[in-house]
Short mmCIF file of N, CA and C and ligand atoms in Angstrom, two decimals:
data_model
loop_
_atom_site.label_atom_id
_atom_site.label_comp_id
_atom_site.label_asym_id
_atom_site.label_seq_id
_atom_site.Cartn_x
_atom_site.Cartn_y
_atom_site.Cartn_z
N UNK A 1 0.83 -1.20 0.00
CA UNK A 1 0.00 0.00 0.00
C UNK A 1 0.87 1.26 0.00
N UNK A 2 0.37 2.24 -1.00
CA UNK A 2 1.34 3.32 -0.61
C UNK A 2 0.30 4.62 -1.43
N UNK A 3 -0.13 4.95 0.20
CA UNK A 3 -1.11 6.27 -0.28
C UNK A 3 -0.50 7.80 -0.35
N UNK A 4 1.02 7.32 -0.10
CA UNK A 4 1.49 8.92 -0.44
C UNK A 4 1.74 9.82 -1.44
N UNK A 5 1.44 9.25 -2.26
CA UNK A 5 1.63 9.48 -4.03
C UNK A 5 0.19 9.40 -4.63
N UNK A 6 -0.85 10.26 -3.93
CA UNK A 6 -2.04 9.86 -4.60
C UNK A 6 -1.91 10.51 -6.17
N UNK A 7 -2.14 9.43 -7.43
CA UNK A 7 -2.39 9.73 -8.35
C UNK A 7 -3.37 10.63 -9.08
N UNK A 8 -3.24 11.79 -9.04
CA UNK A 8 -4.59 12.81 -9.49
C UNK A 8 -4.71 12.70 -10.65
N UNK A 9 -3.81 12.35 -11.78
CA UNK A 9 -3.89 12.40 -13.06
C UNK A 9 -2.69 11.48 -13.64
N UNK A 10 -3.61 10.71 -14.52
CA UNK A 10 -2.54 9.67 -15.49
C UNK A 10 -2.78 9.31 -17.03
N UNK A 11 -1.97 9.33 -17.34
CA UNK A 11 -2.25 9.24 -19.08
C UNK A 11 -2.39 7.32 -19.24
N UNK A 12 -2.68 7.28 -20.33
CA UNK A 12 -2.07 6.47 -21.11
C UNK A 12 -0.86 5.88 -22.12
N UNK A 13 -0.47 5.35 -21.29
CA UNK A 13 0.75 4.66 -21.73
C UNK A 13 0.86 4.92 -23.33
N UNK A 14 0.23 4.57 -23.92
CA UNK A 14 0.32 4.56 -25.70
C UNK A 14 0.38 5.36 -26.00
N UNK A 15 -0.65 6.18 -25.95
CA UNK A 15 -0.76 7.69 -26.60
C UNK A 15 -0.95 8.72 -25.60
N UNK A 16 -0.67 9.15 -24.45
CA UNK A 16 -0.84 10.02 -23.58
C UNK A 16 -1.80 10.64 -23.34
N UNK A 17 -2.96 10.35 -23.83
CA UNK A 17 -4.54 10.73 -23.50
C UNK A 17 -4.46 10.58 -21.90
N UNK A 18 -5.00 11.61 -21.42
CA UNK A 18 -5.39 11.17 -19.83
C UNK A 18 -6.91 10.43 -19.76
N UNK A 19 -6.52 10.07 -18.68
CA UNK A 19 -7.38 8.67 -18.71
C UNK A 19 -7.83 8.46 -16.85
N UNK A 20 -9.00 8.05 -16.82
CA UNK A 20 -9.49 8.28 -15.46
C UNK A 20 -8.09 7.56 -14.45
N UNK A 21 -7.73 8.01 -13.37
CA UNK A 21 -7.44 7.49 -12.94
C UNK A 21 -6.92 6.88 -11.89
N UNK A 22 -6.08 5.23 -12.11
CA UNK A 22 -6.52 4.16 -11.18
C UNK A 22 -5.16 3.64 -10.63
N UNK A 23 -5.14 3.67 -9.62
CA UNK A 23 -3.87 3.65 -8.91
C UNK A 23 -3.54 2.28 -8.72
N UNK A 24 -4.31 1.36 -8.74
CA UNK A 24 -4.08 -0.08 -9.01
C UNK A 24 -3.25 -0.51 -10.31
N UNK A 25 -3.95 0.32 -11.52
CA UNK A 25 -3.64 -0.08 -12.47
C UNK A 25 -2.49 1.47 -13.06
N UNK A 26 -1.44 1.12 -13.14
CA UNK A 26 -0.67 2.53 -13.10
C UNK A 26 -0.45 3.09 -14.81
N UNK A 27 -0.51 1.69 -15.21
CA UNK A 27 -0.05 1.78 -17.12
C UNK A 27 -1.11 1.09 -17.53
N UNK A 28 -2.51 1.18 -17.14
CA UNK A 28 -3.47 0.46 -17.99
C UNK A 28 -3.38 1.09 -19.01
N UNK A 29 -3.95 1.10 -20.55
CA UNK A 29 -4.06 1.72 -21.87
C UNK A 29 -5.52 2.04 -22.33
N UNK A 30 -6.01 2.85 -22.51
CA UNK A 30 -6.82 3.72 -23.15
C UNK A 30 -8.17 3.12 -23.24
N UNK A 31 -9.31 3.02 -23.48
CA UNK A 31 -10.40 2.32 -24.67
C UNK A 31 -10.19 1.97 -26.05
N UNK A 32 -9.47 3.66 -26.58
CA UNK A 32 -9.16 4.11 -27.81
C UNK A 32 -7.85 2.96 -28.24
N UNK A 33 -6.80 2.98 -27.20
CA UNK A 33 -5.76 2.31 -27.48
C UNK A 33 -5.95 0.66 -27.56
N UNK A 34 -7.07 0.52 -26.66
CA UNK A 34 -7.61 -1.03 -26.88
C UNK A 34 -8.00 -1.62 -28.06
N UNK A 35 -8.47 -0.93 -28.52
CA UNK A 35 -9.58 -1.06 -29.80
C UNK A 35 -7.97 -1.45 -31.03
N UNK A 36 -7.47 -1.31 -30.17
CA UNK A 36 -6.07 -1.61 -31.62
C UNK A 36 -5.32 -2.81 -31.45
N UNK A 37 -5.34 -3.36 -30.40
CA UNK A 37 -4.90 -4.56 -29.91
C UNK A 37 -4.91 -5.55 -30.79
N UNK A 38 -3.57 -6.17 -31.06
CA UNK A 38 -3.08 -7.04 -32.24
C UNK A 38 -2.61 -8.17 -31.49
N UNK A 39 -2.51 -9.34 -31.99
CA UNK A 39 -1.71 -10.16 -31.45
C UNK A 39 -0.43 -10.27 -32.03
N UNK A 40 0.84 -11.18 -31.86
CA UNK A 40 2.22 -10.73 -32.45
C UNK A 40 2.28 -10.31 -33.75
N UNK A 41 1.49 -11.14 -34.87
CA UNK A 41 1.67 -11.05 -36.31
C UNK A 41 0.38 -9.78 -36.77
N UNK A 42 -0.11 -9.05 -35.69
CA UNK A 42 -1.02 -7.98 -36.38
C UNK A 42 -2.20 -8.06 -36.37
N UNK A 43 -2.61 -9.71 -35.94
CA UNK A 43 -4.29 -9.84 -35.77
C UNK A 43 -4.86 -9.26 -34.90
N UNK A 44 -6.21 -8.41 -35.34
CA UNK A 44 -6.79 -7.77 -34.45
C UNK A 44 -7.29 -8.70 -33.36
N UNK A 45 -7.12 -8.48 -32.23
CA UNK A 45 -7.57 -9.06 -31.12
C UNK A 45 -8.30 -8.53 -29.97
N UNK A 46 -9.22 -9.30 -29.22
CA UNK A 46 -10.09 -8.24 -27.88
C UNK A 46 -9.74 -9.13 -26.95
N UNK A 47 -10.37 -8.56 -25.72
CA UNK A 47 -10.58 -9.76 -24.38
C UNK A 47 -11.79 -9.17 -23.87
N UNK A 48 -12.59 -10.53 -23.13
CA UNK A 48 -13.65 -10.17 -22.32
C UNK A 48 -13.97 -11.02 -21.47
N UNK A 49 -14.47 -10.45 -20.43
CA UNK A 49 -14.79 -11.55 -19.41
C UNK A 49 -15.47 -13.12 -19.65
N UNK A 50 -15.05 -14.13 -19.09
CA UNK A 50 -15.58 -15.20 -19.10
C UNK A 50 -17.14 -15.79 -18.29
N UNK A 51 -17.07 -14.91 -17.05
CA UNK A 51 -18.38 -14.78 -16.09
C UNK A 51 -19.24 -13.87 -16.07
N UNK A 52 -20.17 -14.24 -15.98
CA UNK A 52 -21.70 -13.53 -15.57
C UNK A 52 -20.90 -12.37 -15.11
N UNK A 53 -20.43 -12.35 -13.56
CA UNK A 53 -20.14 -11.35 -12.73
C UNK A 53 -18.97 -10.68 -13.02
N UNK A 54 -18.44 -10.06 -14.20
CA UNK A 54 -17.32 -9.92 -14.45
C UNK A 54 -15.73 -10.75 -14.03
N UNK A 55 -15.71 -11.38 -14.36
CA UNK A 55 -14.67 -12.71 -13.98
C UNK A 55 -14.08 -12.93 -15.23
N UNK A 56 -13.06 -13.58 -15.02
CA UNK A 56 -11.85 -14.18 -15.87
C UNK A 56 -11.90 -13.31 -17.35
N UNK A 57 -10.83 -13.56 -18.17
CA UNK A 57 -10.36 -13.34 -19.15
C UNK A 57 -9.63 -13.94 -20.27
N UNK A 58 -10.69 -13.57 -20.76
CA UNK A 58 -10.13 -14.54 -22.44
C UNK A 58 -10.19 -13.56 -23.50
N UNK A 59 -9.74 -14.44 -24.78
CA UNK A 59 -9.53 -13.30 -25.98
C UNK A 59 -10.00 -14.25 -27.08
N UNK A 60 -10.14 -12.91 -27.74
CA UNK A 60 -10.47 -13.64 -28.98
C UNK A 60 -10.04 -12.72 -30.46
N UNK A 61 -10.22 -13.30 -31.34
CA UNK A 61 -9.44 -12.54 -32.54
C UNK A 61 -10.65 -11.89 -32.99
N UNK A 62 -10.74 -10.56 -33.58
CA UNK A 62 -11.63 -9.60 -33.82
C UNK A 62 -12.85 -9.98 -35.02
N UNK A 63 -11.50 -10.55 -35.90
CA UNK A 63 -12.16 -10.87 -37.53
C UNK A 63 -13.21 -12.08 -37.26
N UNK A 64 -13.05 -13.13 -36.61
CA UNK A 64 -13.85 -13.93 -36.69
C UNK A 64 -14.22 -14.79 -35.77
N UNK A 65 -13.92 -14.38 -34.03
CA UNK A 65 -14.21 -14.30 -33.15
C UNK A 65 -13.52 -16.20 -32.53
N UNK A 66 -12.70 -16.03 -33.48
CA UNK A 66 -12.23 -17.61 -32.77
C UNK A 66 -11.03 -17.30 -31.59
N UNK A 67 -10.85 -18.06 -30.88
CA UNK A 67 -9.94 -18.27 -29.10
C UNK A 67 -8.66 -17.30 -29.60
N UNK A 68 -8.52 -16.42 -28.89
CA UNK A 68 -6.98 -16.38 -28.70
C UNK A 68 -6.11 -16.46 -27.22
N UNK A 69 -5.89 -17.53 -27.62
CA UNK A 69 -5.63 -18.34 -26.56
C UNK A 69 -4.34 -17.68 -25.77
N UNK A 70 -4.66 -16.56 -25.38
CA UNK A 70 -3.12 -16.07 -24.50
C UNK A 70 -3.50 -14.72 -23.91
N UNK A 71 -2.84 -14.46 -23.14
CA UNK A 71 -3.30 -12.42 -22.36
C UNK A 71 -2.39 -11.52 -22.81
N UNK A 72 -1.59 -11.88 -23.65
CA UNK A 72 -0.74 -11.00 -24.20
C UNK A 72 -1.13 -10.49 -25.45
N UNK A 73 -0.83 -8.65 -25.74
CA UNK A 73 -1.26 -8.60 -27.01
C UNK A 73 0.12 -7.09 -27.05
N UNK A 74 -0.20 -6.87 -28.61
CA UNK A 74 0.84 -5.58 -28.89
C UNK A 74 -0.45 -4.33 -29.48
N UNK A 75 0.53 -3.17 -28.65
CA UNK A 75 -0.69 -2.33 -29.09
C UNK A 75 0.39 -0.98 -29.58
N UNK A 76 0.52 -0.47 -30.78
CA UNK A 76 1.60 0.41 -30.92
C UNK A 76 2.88 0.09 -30.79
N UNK A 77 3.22 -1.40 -31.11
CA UNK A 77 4.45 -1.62 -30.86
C UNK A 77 4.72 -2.40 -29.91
N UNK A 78 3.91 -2.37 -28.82
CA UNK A 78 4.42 -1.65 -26.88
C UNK A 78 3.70 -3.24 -26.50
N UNK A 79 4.30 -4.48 -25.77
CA UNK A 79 3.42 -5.58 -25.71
C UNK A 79 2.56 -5.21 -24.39
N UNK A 80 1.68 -5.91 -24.08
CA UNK A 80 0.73 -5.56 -23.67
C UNK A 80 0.39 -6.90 -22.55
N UNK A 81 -0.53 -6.96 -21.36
CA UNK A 81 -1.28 -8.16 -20.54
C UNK A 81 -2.76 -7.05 -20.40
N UNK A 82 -3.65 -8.36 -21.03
CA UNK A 82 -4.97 -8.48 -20.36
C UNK A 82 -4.69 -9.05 -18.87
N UNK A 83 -5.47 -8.57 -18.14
CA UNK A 83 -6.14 -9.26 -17.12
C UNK A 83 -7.78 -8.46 -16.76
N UNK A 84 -8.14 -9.69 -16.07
CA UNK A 84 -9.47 -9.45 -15.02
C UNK A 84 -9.27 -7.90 -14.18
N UNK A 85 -9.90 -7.44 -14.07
CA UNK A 85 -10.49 -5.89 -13.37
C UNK A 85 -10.64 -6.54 -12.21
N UNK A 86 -10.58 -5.88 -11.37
CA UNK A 86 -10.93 -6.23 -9.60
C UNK A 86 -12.57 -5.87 -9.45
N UNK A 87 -12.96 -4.74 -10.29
CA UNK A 87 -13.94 -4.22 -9.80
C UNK A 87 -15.20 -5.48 -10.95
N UNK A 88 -14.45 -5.98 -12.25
CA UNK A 88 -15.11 -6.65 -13.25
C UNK A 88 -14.58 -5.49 -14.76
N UNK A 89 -14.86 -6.29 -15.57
CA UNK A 89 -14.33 -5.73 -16.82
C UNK A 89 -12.89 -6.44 -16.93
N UNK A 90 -12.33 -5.44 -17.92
CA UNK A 90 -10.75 -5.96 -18.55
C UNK A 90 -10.19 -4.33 -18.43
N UNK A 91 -8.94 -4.92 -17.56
CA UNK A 91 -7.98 -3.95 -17.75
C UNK A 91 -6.42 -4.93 -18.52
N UNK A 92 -6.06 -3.94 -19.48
CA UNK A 92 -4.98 -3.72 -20.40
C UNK A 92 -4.08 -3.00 -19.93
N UNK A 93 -2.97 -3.84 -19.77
CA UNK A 93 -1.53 -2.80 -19.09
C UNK A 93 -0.60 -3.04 -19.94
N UNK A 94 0.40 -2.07 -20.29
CA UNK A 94 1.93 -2.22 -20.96
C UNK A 94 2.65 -2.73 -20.22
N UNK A 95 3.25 -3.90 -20.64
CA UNK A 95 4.64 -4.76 -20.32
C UNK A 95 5.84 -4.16 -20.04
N UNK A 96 6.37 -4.00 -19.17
CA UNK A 96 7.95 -3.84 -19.87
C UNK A 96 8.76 -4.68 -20.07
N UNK A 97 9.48 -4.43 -21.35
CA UNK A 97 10.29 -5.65 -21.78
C UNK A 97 11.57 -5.65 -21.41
N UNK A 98 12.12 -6.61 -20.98
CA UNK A 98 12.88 -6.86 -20.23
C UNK A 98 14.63 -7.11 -20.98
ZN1 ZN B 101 -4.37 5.36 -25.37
#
């Protein structure tokens, strides 16, 4: 926990749009920047919850809605993890590569 740095304002990682924000999630990426989400070779890709109650996360390829079977995606270059939202939904964060 570390409430001494309350975050009043944070962009997005990709394109620097400010973006509501969430101190959990420090480099989540955009809506706008979502909507671009590729997998390695360029396929458009999404994620969405697996449960009723906002739960788990899966993906799928845009064009024709078959599995993409992984939480990783590239968005601008920049690789990317889906995960599950705490609150429900999908949050999208930038990787750093190592
Ligand atoms: Zn963005």
């Amino acid at each position: 926990m570390n409430n001494s740095t309350p975050a009043k304002q944070q962009i997005c990682p990709i394109c620097d749009n400010a973006v509501q924000p969430m101190p959990r999630y420090p480099r989540y990426v955009c809506a706008a920047c979502v909507a671009l989400a590729t997998d390695q070779h360029g396929r458009g890709v999404q994620f969405f919850n697996t449960g009723l109650m906002g739960t788990g996360c899966a993906g799928s390829y845009r064009a024709d809605q078959a599995a993409y079977p992984s939480d990783q995606c590239w968005i601008n270059g920049q690789r990317c993890c889906a995960k599950e939202a705490r609150f429900g939904g999908i949050v999208i964060e930038v990787v750093d590569d190592e």
